[in-house]
Amino acid sequence: MTQSGPGHTSSGPPGACAEHAASIVSLASQTAAPGQQRLVVISVSPQSQASLAVRFQLNPTDTARKLTAFFKRIGAHYVFDTAFSRNFSLLESQREFVRRFRGQAGSQQALPVLTSACPGWICYAEKTHGRALLPHISTARSPQQVMGALVKDFFAQQQHLTPDKIYHVAVMPCHDKKLEASRPDFFSQEHQTRDVDCVITTGEVLKLLEEEGVSLSALEPAALDSLYVVTHGSGGQDACPVSGCPHLGAAQGTLFRGATVLPLLCHGFLLAGPASAPWSVSVPRDS
């Protein structure tokens, strides 16, 4: 697990989250005049999906797809799964540990590395133990905040929008995630926007379903959206980015026979580093 990031304690939850769950959607739908309306993006955590799956006696995959259908029904434009950002968060934590481990001879505080995705624990460590623990806390962002950075930066660029033109809602299992999203660390002074504009809990999603008179089980499933799209090259070649080695097999299964998968092993965090050490895997042609 990765942590929320040390910094100043929050003064409270993001604006809309202090209100009833129904008001979140009305705000997110942005009924403002044309030109002022924002793109509504909802990121759903695996924990929330699992809780709702148990509540409605569905499997996790169907739950995710039915949630997508529900959120789009009430005004969301895109719905993402934060499992993608969890992979990034874990990789960055691993990278930080290796860096500290190799440099431990020059620093008495390099190890151990303490990690947690719980904002409550981070606040406890900051307020109660201060200097004793802070040097050891991992600086990697939590999956929620990694997703916020991806949505407000990478995805915004894909959509040719500035970050403030996207309203990003995260569905999380815990109320403390609201506090994490409101930390000054995750606010862009340049664009006057947060990486995560609002957090709603699993319980608030249930309230929202009840108020809309919707049973999740009865909804027709819809496919989750992807942060990445297939691009078409000038030479007639299609490129489809894939995150994580475990997904390479699945990617090969969806490509036409004889295609080539070209993983790019990057240096640097997330999408920032220059691609290096490429290697290819060919999908066998039918005999």
PDB file of C-alpha atoms in Angstrom:
ATOM      1  CA  MET A   1       0.000   0.000   0.000  1.00  0.00           C
ATOM      2  CA  THR A   2       1.122   3.546  -0.604  1.00  0.00           C
ATOM      3  CA  GLN A   3       0.499   6.601   1.418  1.00  0.00           C
ATOM      4  CA  SER A   4      -1.382   9.856   1.275  1.00  0.00           C
ATOM      5  CA  GLY A   5       1.668  12.062   1.308  1.00  0.00           C
ATOM      6  CA  PRO A   6       2.912  14.015   4.300  1.00  0.00           C
ATOM      7  CA  GLY A   7       2.072  17.685   4.441  1.00  0.00           C
ATOM      8  CA  HIS A   8      -0.338  20.065   6.101  1.00  0.00           C
ATOM      9  CA  THR A   9      -3.439  18.663   7.702  1.00  0.00           C
ATOM     10  CA  SER A  10      -6.655  19.463   5.933  1.00  0.00           C
ATOM     11  CA  SER A  11      -9.173  22.042   6.992  1.00  0.00           C
ATOM     12  CA  GLY A  12     -12.135  19.987   5.811  1.00  0.00           C
ATOM     13  CA  PRO A  13     -13.626  18.099   2.905  1.00  0.00           C
ATOM     14  CA  PRO A  14     -13.866  19.520  -0.628  1.00  0.00           C
ATOM     15  CA  GLY A  15     -16.806  21.869  -1.053  1.00  0.00           C
ATOM     16  CA  ALA A  16     -19.529  19.679  -2.513  1.00  0.00           C
ATOM     17  CA  CYS A  17     -18.688  16.750  -0.246  1.00  0.00           C
ATOM     18  CA  ALA A  18     -19.937  18.598   2.811  1.00  0.00           C
ATOM     19  CA  GLU A  19     -23.438  18.493   1.340  1.00  0.00           C
ATOM     20  CA  HIS A  20     -25.884  15.651   0.902  1.00  0.00           C
ATOM     21  CA  ALA A  21     -24.905  13.022  -1.673  1.00  0.00           C
ATOM     22  CA  ALA A  22     -27.608  14.144  -4.105  1.00  0.00           C
ATOM     23  CA  SER A  23     -26.147  17.642  -4.317  1.00  0.00           C
ATOM     24  CA  ILE A  24     -22.849  16.190  -5.502  1.00  0.00           C
ATOM     25  CA  VAL A  25     -24.370  15.003  -8.738  1.00  0.00           C
ATOM     26  CA  SER A  26     -26.277  18.220  -9.358  1.00  0.00           C
ATOM     27  CA  LEU A  27     -23.036  20.147  -8.940  1.00  0.00           C
ATOM     28  CA  ALA A  28     -21.026  17.647 -10.961  1.00  0.00           C
ATOM     29  CA  SER A  29     -23.534  17.755 -13.806  1.00  0.00           C
ATOM     30  CA  GLN A  30     -22.709  21.439 -14.079  1.00  0.00           C
ATOM     31  CA  THR A  31     -25.980  22.931 -15.276  1.00  0.00           C
ATOM     32  CA  ALA A  32     -24.178  26.176 -16.011  1.00  0.00           C
ATOM     33  CA  ALA A  33     -24.402  28.043 -19.294  1.00  0.00           C
ATOM     34  CA  PRO A  34     -22.729  26.539 -22.390  1.00  0.00           C
ATOM     35  CA  GLY A  35     -18.993  27.113 -22.313  1.00  0.00           C
ATOM     36  CA  GLN A  36     -18.879  26.886 -18.519  1.00  0.00           C
ATOM     37  CA  GLN A  37     -19.936  23.262 -18.247  1.00  0.00           C
ATOM     38  CA  ARG A  38     -17.220  20.895 -17.029  1.00  0.00           C
ATOM     39  CA  LEU A  39     -16.413  17.347 -18.062  1.00  0.00           C
ATOM     40  CA  VAL A  40     -17.518  15.019 -15.267  1.00  0.00           C
ATOM     41  CA  VAL A  41     -15.150  12.136 -14.507  1.00  0.00           C
ATOM     42  CA  ILE A  42     -15.834   9.537 -11.802  1.00  0.00           C
ATOM     43  CA  SER A  43     -13.143   7.182 -10.499  1.00  0.00           C
ATOM     44  CA  VAL A  44     -14.332   4.130  -8.560  1.00  0.00           C
ATOM     45  CA  SER A  45     -12.135   2.262  -6.072  1.00  0.00           C
ATOM     46  CA  PRO A  46     -11.990  -1.563  -6.050  1.00  0.00           C
ATOM     47  CA  GLN A  47     -12.974  -1.512  -2.355  1.00  0.00           C
ATOM     48  CA  SER A  48     -16.217   0.320  -3.121  1.00  0.00           C
ATOM     49  CA  GLN A  49     -16.941  -2.020  -5.994  1.00  0.00           C
ATOM     50  CA  ALA A  50     -16.423  -5.019  -3.699  1.00  0.00           C
ATOM     51  CA  SER A  51     -18.719  -3.621  -0.988  1.00  0.00           C
ATOM     52  CA  LEU A  52     -21.484  -2.892  -3.480  1.00  0.00           C
ATOM     53  CA  ALA A  53     -21.014  -6.319  -5.072  1.00  0.00           C
ATOM     54  CA  VAL A  54     -21.725  -7.954  -1.705  1.00  0.00           C
ATOM     55  CA  ARG A  55     -24.663  -5.624  -1.035  1.00  0.00           C
ATOM     56  CA  PHE A  56     -26.371  -6.439  -4.351  1.00  0.00           C
ATOM     57  CA  GLN A  57     -25.081 -10.026  -4.657  1.00  0.00           C
ATOM     58  CA  LEU A  58     -23.242  -9.336  -7.896  1.00  0.00           C
ATOM     59  CA  ASN A  59     -19.771 -10.270  -9.056  1.00  0.00           C
ATOM     60  CA  PRO A  60     -17.205  -7.422  -9.072  1.00  0.00           C
ATOM     61  CA  THR A  61     -17.095  -7.127 -12.866  1.00  0.00           C
ATOM     62  CA  ASP A  62     -20.866  -6.750 -13.202  1.00  0.00           C
ATOM     63  CA  THR A  63     -20.877  -4.296 -10.306  1.00  0.00           C
ATOM     64  CA  ALA A  64     -18.297  -2.075 -11.993  1.00  0.00           C
ATOM     65  CA  ARG A  65     -20.224  -2.092 -15.260  1.00  0.00           C
ATOM     66  CA  LYS A  66     -23.577  -1.419 -13.632  1.00  0.00           C
ATOM     67  CA  LEU A  67     -22.058   1.447 -11.627  1.00  0.00           C
ATOM     68  CA  THR A  68     -20.760   2.860 -14.893  1.00  0.00           C
ATOM     69  CA  ALA A  69     -24.265   2.717 -16.355  1.00  0.00           C
ATOM     70  CA  PHE A  70     -25.719   4.406 -13.270  1.00  0.00           C
ATOM     71  CA  PHE A  71     -23.197   7.242 -13.123  1.00  0.00           C
ATOM     72  CA  LYS A  72     -23.572   7.972 -16.825  1.00  0.00           C
ATOM     73  CA  ARG A  73     -27.337   7.932 -16.414  1.00  0.00           C
ATOM     74  CA  ILE A  74     -27.094  10.764 -13.872  1.00  0.00           C
ATOM     75  CA  GLY A  75     -24.657  12.895 -15.841  1.00  0.00           C
ATOM     76  CA  ALA A  76     -21.101  11.520 -15.732  1.00  0.00           C
ATOM     77  CA  HIS A  77     -19.167  11.589 -18.985  1.00  0.00           C
ATOM     78  CA  TYR A  78     -16.416   9.114 -18.061  1.00  0.00           C
ATOM     79  CA  VAL A  79     -16.122   6.388 -15.411  1.00  0.00           C
ATOM     80  CA  PHE A  80     -12.727   4.878 -14.567  1.00  0.00           C
ATOM     81  CA  ASP A  81     -11.510   2.084 -12.299  1.00  0.00           C
ATOM     82  CA  THR A  82      -8.740   3.154  -9.905  1.00  0.00           C
ATOM     83  CA  ALA A  83      -7.077  -0.276 -10.114  1.00  0.00           C
ATOM     84  CA  PHE A  84      -5.019   1.316 -12.887  1.00  0.00           C
ATOM     85  CA  SER A  85      -3.674   4.035 -10.589  1.00  0.00           C
ATOM     86  CA  ARG A  86      -3.027   1.487  -7.836  1.00  0.00           C
ATOM     87  CA  ASN A  87      -0.477  -0.163 -10.124  1.00  0.00           C
ATOM     88  CA  PHE A  88       1.285   3.157 -10.669  1.00  0.00           C
ATOM     89  CA  SER A  89       1.247   3.905  -6.955  1.00  0.00           C
ATOM     90  CA  LEU A  90       2.728   0.522  -6.094  1.00  0.00           C
ATOM     91  CA  LEU A  91       5.452   0.849  -8.731  1.00  0.00           C
ATOM     92  CA  GLU A  92       6.455   4.268  -7.436  1.00  0.00           C
ATOM     93  CA  SER A  93       6.604   2.916  -3.879  1.00  0.00           C
ATOM     94  CA  GLN A  94       8.866   0.110  -5.042  1.00  0.00           C
ATOM     95  CA  ARG A  95      11.066   2.577  -6.888  1.00  0.00           C
ATOM     96  CA  GLU A  96      11.381   4.794  -3.815  1.00  0.00           C
ATOM     97  CA  PHE A  97      12.278   1.845  -1.584  1.00  0.00           C
ATOM     98  CA  VAL A  98      15.047   0.707  -3.949  1.00  0.00           C
ATOM     99  CA  ARG A  99      16.425   4.256  -4.078  1.00  0.00           C
ATOM    100  CA  ARG A 100      16.448   4.531  -0.277  1.00  0.00           C
ATOM    101  CA  PHE A 101      17.883   1.040   0.181  1.00  0.00           C
ATOM    102  CA  ARG A 102      20.788   1.743  -2.153  1.00  0.00           C
ATOM    103  CA  GLY A 103      21.489   5.081  -0.487  1.00  0.00           C
ATOM    104  CA  GLN A 104      21.083   3.979   3.119  1.00  0.00           C
ATOM    105  CA  ALA A 105      24.832   4.137   3.828  1.00  0.00           C
ATOM    106  CA  GLY A 106      24.682   7.925   3.548  1.00  0.00           C
ATOM    107  CA  SER A 107      21.503   8.384   5.596  1.00  0.00           C
ATOM    108  CA  GLN A 108      20.554   7.011   8.992  1.00  0.00           C
ATOM    109  CA  GLN A 109      16.876   7.728   8.274  1.00  0.00           C
ATOM    110  CA  ALA A 110      16.599   6.020   4.889  1.00  0.00           C
ATOM    111  CA  LEU A 111      15.022   2.883   6.336  1.00  0.00           C
ATOM    112  CA  PRO A 112      12.538   1.640   7.317  1.00  0.00           C
ATOM    113  CA  VAL A 113      10.080   3.026   4.765  1.00  0.00           C
ATOM    114  CA  LEU A 114       6.579   3.411   6.203  1.00  0.00           C
ATOM    115  CA  THR A 115       3.667   3.364   3.782  1.00  0.00           C
ATOM    116  CA  SER A 116      -0.086   3.745   4.175  1.00  0.00           C
ATOM    117  CA  ALA A 117      -2.984   4.744   1.948  1.00  0.00           C
ATOM    118  CA  CYS A 118      -4.970   5.728   5.054  1.00  0.00           C
ATOM    119  CA  PRO A 119      -5.239   9.536   5.435  1.00  0.00           C
ATOM    120  CA  GLY A 120      -6.204   9.083   9.086  1.00  0.00           C
ATOM    121  CA  TRP A 121      -2.949   7.308   9.864  1.00  0.00           C
ATOM    122  CA  ILE A 122      -0.933   9.947   8.006  1.00  0.00           C
ATOM    123  CA  CYS A 123      -2.577  12.729  10.032  1.00  0.00           C
ATOM    124  CA  TYR A 124      -1.950  10.759  13.239  1.00  0.00           C
ATOM    125  CA  ALA A 125       1.738  10.373  12.369  1.00  0.00           C
ATOM    126  CA  GLU A 126       2.063  14.067  11.515  1.00  0.00           C
ATOM    127  CA  LYS A 127       0.341  15.347  14.651  1.00  0.00           C
ATOM    128  CA  THR A 128       1.564  12.808  17.197  1.00  0.00           C
ATOM    129  CA  HIS A 129       5.019  11.649  16.154  1.00  0.00           C
ATOM    130  CA  GLY A 130       6.245  14.397  13.823  1.00  0.00           C
ATOM    131  CA  ARG A 131      10.002  14.273  13.284  1.00  0.00           C
ATOM    132  CA  ALA A 132      10.311  10.696  14.506  1.00  0.00           C
ATOM    133  CA  LEU A 133       8.169   9.258  11.693  1.00  0.00           C
ATOM    134  CA  LEU A 134       7.911  11.821   8.891  1.00  0.00           C
ATOM    135  CA  PRO A 135      11.390  11.149   7.424  1.00  0.00           C
ATOM    136  CA  HIS A 136      10.441   7.483   7.058  1.00  0.00           C
ATOM    137  CA  ILE A 137       7.033   7.964   5.398  1.00  0.00           C
ATOM    138  CA  SER A 138       6.950   7.189   1.697  1.00  0.00           C
ATOM    139  CA  THR A 139       6.383  10.193  -0.549  1.00  0.00           C
ATOM    140  CA  ALA A 140       4.443   8.145  -3.115  1.00  0.00           C
ATOM    141  CA  ARG A 141       0.885   9.304  -3.715  1.00  0.00           C
ATOM    142  CA  SER A 142      -2.056   7.112  -2.815  1.00  0.00           C
ATOM    143  CA  PRO A 143      -4.037   5.481  -5.664  1.00  0.00           C
ATOM    144  CA  GLN A 144      -6.736   8.153  -5.252  1.00  0.00           C
ATOM    145  CA  GLN A 145      -4.293  11.005  -5.758  1.00  0.00           C
ATOM    146  CA  VAL A 146      -2.382   9.261  -8.538  1.00  0.00           C
ATOM    147  CA  MET A 147      -5.721   8.966 -10.327  1.00  0.00           C
ATOM    148  CA  GLY A 148      -6.344  12.641  -9.665  1.00  0.00           C
ATOM    149  CA  ALA A 149      -3.035  13.574 -11.259  1.00  0.00           C
ATOM    150  CA  LEU A 150      -3.710  11.358 -14.274  1.00  0.00           C
ATOM    151  CA  VAL A 151      -7.208  12.746 -14.799  1.00  0.00           C
ATOM    152  CA  LYS A 152      -6.298  16.414 -14.353  1.00  0.00           C
ATOM    153  CA  ASP A 153      -3.052  16.197 -16.347  1.00  0.00           C
ATOM    154  CA  PHE A 154      -2.764  13.335 -18.827  1.00  0.00           C
ATOM    155  CA  PHE A 155      -6.487  12.844 -19.488  1.00  0.00           C
ATOM    156  CA  ALA A 156      -7.106  16.605 -19.628  1.00  0.00           C
ATOM    157  CA  GLN A 157      -4.467  16.887 -22.344  1.00  0.00           C
ATOM    158  CA  GLN A 158      -6.107  14.040 -24.250  1.00  0.00           C
ATOM    159  CA  GLN A 159      -9.398  15.931 -24.132  1.00  0.00           C
ATOM    160  CA  HIS A 160      -7.710  19.246 -25.034  1.00  0.00           C
ATOM    161  CA  LEU A 161      -8.958  20.769 -21.782  1.00  0.00           C
ATOM    162  CA  THR A 162      -7.361  22.665 -18.931  1.00  0.00           C
ATOM    163  CA  PRO A 163      -7.539  20.856 -15.549  1.00  0.00           C
ATOM    164  CA  ASP A 164     -10.163  23.260 -14.201  1.00  0.00           C
ATOM    165  CA  LYS A 165     -12.563  22.199 -16.967  1.00  0.00           C
ATOM    166  CA  ILE A 166     -12.765  18.685 -15.514  1.00  0.00           C
ATOM    167  CA  TYR A 167     -14.820  17.860 -12.414  1.00  0.00           C
ATOM    168  CA  HIS A 168     -13.285  14.753 -10.874  1.00  0.00           C
ATOM    169  CA  VAL A 169     -15.261  12.679  -8.363  1.00  0.00           C
ATOM    170  CA  ALA A 170     -13.690   9.720  -6.534  1.00  0.00           C
ATOM    171  CA  VAL A 171     -15.811   6.937  -5.033  1.00  0.00           C
ATOM    172  CA  MET A 172     -13.949   5.678  -1.963  1.00  0.00           C
ATOM    173  CA  PRO A 173     -14.686   3.403   1.029  1.00  0.00           C
ATOM    174  CA  CYS A 174     -13.758   5.892   3.761  1.00  0.00           C
ATOM    175  CA  HIS A 175     -14.756   9.418   4.811  1.00  0.00           C
ATOM    176  CA  ASP A 176     -11.109  10.262   5.523  1.00  0.00           C
ATOM    177  CA  LYS A 177     -10.475  10.186   1.783  1.00  0.00           C
ATOM    178  CA  LYS A 178     -12.381  13.481   1.647  1.00  0.00           C
ATOM    179  CA  LEU A 179      -9.735  14.969   3.943  1.00  0.00           C
ATOM    180  CA  GLU A 180      -6.950  13.626   1.767  1.00  0.00           C
ATOM    181  CA  ALA A 181      -8.411  15.212  -1.366  1.00  0.00           C
ATOM    182  CA  SER A 182      -8.649  18.594   0.373  1.00  0.00           C
ATOM    183  CA  ARG A 183      -4.976  18.778   1.383  1.00  0.00           C
ATOM    184  CA  PRO A 184      -3.084  21.804   0.022  1.00  0.00           C
ATOM    185  CA  ASP A 185      -0.540  19.392  -1.485  1.00  0.00           C
ATOM    186  CA  PHE A 186      -3.082  18.371  -4.112  1.00  0.00           C
ATOM    187  CA  PHE A 187      -4.313  21.822  -5.166  1.00  0.00           C
ATOM    188  CA  SER A 188      -3.076  23.511  -8.346  1.00  0.00           C
ATOM    189  CA  GLN A 189      -2.530  27.221  -7.807  1.00  0.00           C
ATOM    190  CA  GLU A 190      -2.016  27.703 -11.539  1.00  0.00           C
ATOM    191  CA  HIS A 191      -5.416  26.302 -12.521  1.00  0.00           C
ATOM    192  CA  GLN A 192      -7.199  26.847  -9.188  1.00  0.00           C
ATOM    193  CA  THR A 193      -8.424  23.276  -9.043  1.00  0.00           C
ATOM    194  CA  ARG A 194      -7.907  20.127  -6.988  1.00  0.00           C
ATOM    195  CA  ASP A 195      -6.695  16.826  -8.399  1.00  0.00           C
ATOM    196  CA  VAL A 196      -9.839  15.290  -6.880  1.00  0.00           C
ATOM    197  CA  ASP A 197     -12.706  17.777  -6.667  1.00  0.00           C
ATOM    198  CA  CYS A 198     -14.977  15.614  -4.548  1.00  0.00           C
ATOM    199  CA  VAL A 199     -15.014  12.279  -2.762  1.00  0.00           C
ATOM    200  CA  ILE A 200     -18.193  10.309  -2.131  1.00  0.00           C
ATOM    201  CA  THR A 201     -18.254   7.202   0.019  1.00  0.00           C
ATOM    202  CA  THR A 202     -19.741   3.816  -0.765  1.00  0.00           C
ATOM    203  CA  GLY A 203     -22.578   4.603   1.638  1.00  0.00           C
ATOM    204  CA  GLU A 204     -23.321   7.844  -0.188  1.00  0.00           C
ATOM    205  CA  VAL A 205     -23.540   5.919  -3.457  1.00  0.00           C
ATOM    206  CA  LEU A 206     -26.158   3.693  -1.819  1.00  0.00           C
ATOM    207  CA  LYS A 207     -28.101   6.799  -0.743  1.00  0.00           C
ATOM    208  CA  LEU A 208     -27.876   8.123  -4.261  1.00  0.00           C
ATOM    209  CA  LEU A 209     -29.228   4.868  -5.699  1.00  0.00           C
ATOM    210  CA  GLU A 210     -32.126   4.976  -3.231  1.00  0.00           C
ATOM    211  CA  GLU A 211     -32.977   8.593  -4.043  1.00  0.00           C
ATOM    212  CA  GLU A 212     -32.952   7.856  -7.757  1.00  0.00           C
ATOM    213  CA  GLY A 213     -35.156   4.817  -7.171  1.00  0.00           C
ATOM    214  CA  VAL A 214     -32.615   2.579  -8.866  1.00  0.00           C
ATOM    215  CA  SER A 215     -31.622  -0.981  -8.023  1.00  0.00           C
ATOM    216  CA  LEU A 216     -28.072  -1.653  -9.145  1.00  0.00           C
ATOM    217  CA  SER A 217     -28.984  -5.258  -9.919  1.00  0.00           C
ATOM    218  CA  ALA A 218     -31.628  -4.169 -12.428  1.00  0.00           C
ATOM    219  CA  LEU A 219     -29.375  -1.897 -14.476  1.00  0.00           C
ATOM    220  CA  GLU A 220     -27.991  -2.931 -17.836  1.00  0.00           C
ATOM    221  CA  PRO A 221     -24.179  -3.033 -17.615  1.00  0.00           C
ATOM    222  CA  ALA A 222     -21.987  -0.570 -19.514  1.00  0.00           C
ATOM    223  CA  ALA A 223     -18.282  -0.802 -20.251  1.00  0.00           C
ATOM    224  CA  LEU A 224     -15.887   1.211 -18.113  1.00  0.00           C
ATOM    225  CA  ASP A 225     -13.883   3.855 -19.906  1.00  0.00           C
ATOM    226  CA  SER A 226     -10.141   3.707 -20.469  1.00  0.00           C
ATOM    227  CA  LEU A 227      -7.571   6.431 -19.943  1.00  0.00           C
ATOM    228  CA  TYR A 228      -5.899   5.254 -23.122  1.00  0.00           C
ATOM    229  CA  VAL A 229      -7.259   5.128 -26.636  1.00  0.00           C
ATOM    230  CA  VAL A 230      -6.221   3.291 -29.771  1.00  0.00           C
ATOM    231  CA  THR A 231      -4.372   5.637 -32.109  1.00  0.00           C
ATOM    232  CA  HIS A 232      -4.139   5.127 -35.845  1.00  0.00           C
ATOM    233  CA  GLY A 233      -0.749   5.749 -37.459  1.00  0.00           C
ATOM    234  CA  SER A 234      -0.170   7.190 -40.909  1.00  0.00           C
ATOM    235  CA  GLY A 235       1.203   3.845 -42.078  1.00  0.00           C
ATOM    236  CA  GLY A 236      -2.020   2.062 -41.250  1.00  0.00           C
ATOM    237  CA  GLN A 237      -0.725   0.703 -37.951  1.00  0.00           C
ATOM    238  CA  ASP A 238      -2.792   0.839 -34.783  1.00  0.00           C
ATOM    239  CA  ALA A 239      -1.253   1.477 -31.376  1.00  0.00           C
ATOM    240  CA  CYS A 240      -2.936   0.548 -28.118  1.00  0.00           C
ATOM    241  CA  PRO A 241      -1.053   1.372 -24.874  1.00  0.00           C
ATOM    242  CA  VAL A 242      -1.282  -1.247 -22.126  1.00  0.00           C
ATOM    243  CA  SER A 243      -0.462  -0.720 -18.449  1.00  0.00           C
ATOM    244  CA  GLY A 244       1.397  -3.484 -16.636  1.00  0.00           C
ATOM    245  CA  CYS A 245       2.973  -6.751 -17.711  1.00  0.00           C
ATOM    246  CA  PRO A 246       0.009  -8.841 -16.460  1.00  0.00           C
ATOM    247  CA  HIS A 247      -2.155  -7.177 -19.113  1.00  0.00           C
ATOM    248  CA  LEU A 248       0.127  -8.014 -22.041  1.00  0.00           C
ATOM    249  CA  GLY A 249      -1.400 -11.461 -22.485  1.00  0.00           C
ATOM    250  CA  ALA A 250      -4.889  -9.991 -22.572  1.00  0.00           C
ATOM    251  CA  ALA A 251      -3.763  -7.377 -25.083  1.00  0.00           C
ATOM    252  CA  GLN A 252      -2.336 -10.042 -27.374  1.00  0.00           C
ATOM    253  CA  GLY A 253      -5.624 -11.898 -27.187  1.00  0.00           C
ATOM    254  CA  THR A 254      -7.511  -8.896 -28.576  1.00  0.00           C
ATOM    255  CA  LEU A 255      -5.080  -8.104 -31.388  1.00  0.00           C
ATOM    256  CA  PHE A 256      -5.205  -9.568 -34.850  1.00  0.00           C
ATOM    257  CA  ARG A 257      -2.923 -12.500 -35.584  1.00  0.00           C
ATOM    258  CA  GLY A 258       0.610 -11.508 -36.555  1.00  0.00           C
ATOM    259  CA  ALA A 259       0.515  -8.258 -34.577  1.00  0.00           C
ATOM    260  CA  THR A 260       3.495  -7.095 -32.549  1.00  0.00           C
ATOM    261  CA  VAL A 261       3.305  -5.944 -28.938  1.00  0.00           C
ATOM    262  CA  LEU A 262       6.049  -3.415 -28.144  1.00  0.00           C
ATOM    263  CA  PRO A 263       6.428  -2.786 -24.403  1.00  0.00           C
ATOM    264  CA  LEU A 264       8.324   0.388 -23.493  1.00  0.00           C
ATOM    265  CA  LEU A 265      10.183   0.219 -20.198  1.00  0.00           C
ATOM    266  CA  CYS A 266      10.341   3.781 -18.929  1.00  0.00           C
ATOM    267  CA  HIS A 267      12.621   5.537 -16.480  1.00  0.00           C
ATOM    268  CA  GLY A 268      10.890   8.052 -14.274  1.00  0.00           C
ATOM    269  CA  PHE A 269       7.521   8.301 -12.584  1.00  0.00           C
ATOM    270  CA  LEU A 270       4.297   7.619 -14.441  1.00  0.00           C
ATOM    271  CA  LEU A 271       4.413   8.908 -18.009  1.00  0.00           C
ATOM    272  CA  ALA A 272       7.200  11.425 -17.506  1.00  0.00           C
ATOM    273  CA  GLY A 273      10.306   9.376 -18.273  1.00  0.00           C
ATOM    274  CA  PRO A 274      11.851   8.809 -21.696  1.00  0.00           C
ATOM    275  CA  ALA A 275      11.050   5.364 -23.078  1.00  0.00           C
ATOM    276  CA  SER A 276      13.996   3.000 -23.076  1.00  0.00           C
ATOM    277  CA  ALA A 277      14.924  -0.650 -23.469  1.00  0.00           C
ATOM    278  CA  PRO A 278      12.065  -1.595 -25.805  1.00  0.00           C
ATOM    279  CA  TRP A 279      11.481  -5.246 -26.578  1.00  0.00           C
ATOM    280  CA  SER A 280       8.855  -6.840 -28.764  1.00  0.00           C
ATOM    281  CA  VAL A 281       6.593  -9.850 -28.474  1.00  0.00           C
ATOM    282  CA  SER A 282       5.085 -11.175 -31.679  1.00  0.00           C
ATOM    283  CA  VAL A 283       1.645 -12.734 -31.761  1.00  0.00           C
ATOM    284  CA  PRO A 284       1.964 -15.974 -33.789  1.00  0.00           C
ATOM    285  CA  ARG A 285       0.201 -16.055 -37.118  1.00  0.00           C
ATOM    286  CA  ASP A 286      -2.345 -18.750 -37.817  1.00  0.00           C
ATOM    287  CA  SER A 287      -0.708 -21.716 -39.552  1.00  0.00           C
TER     288      SER A 287
END
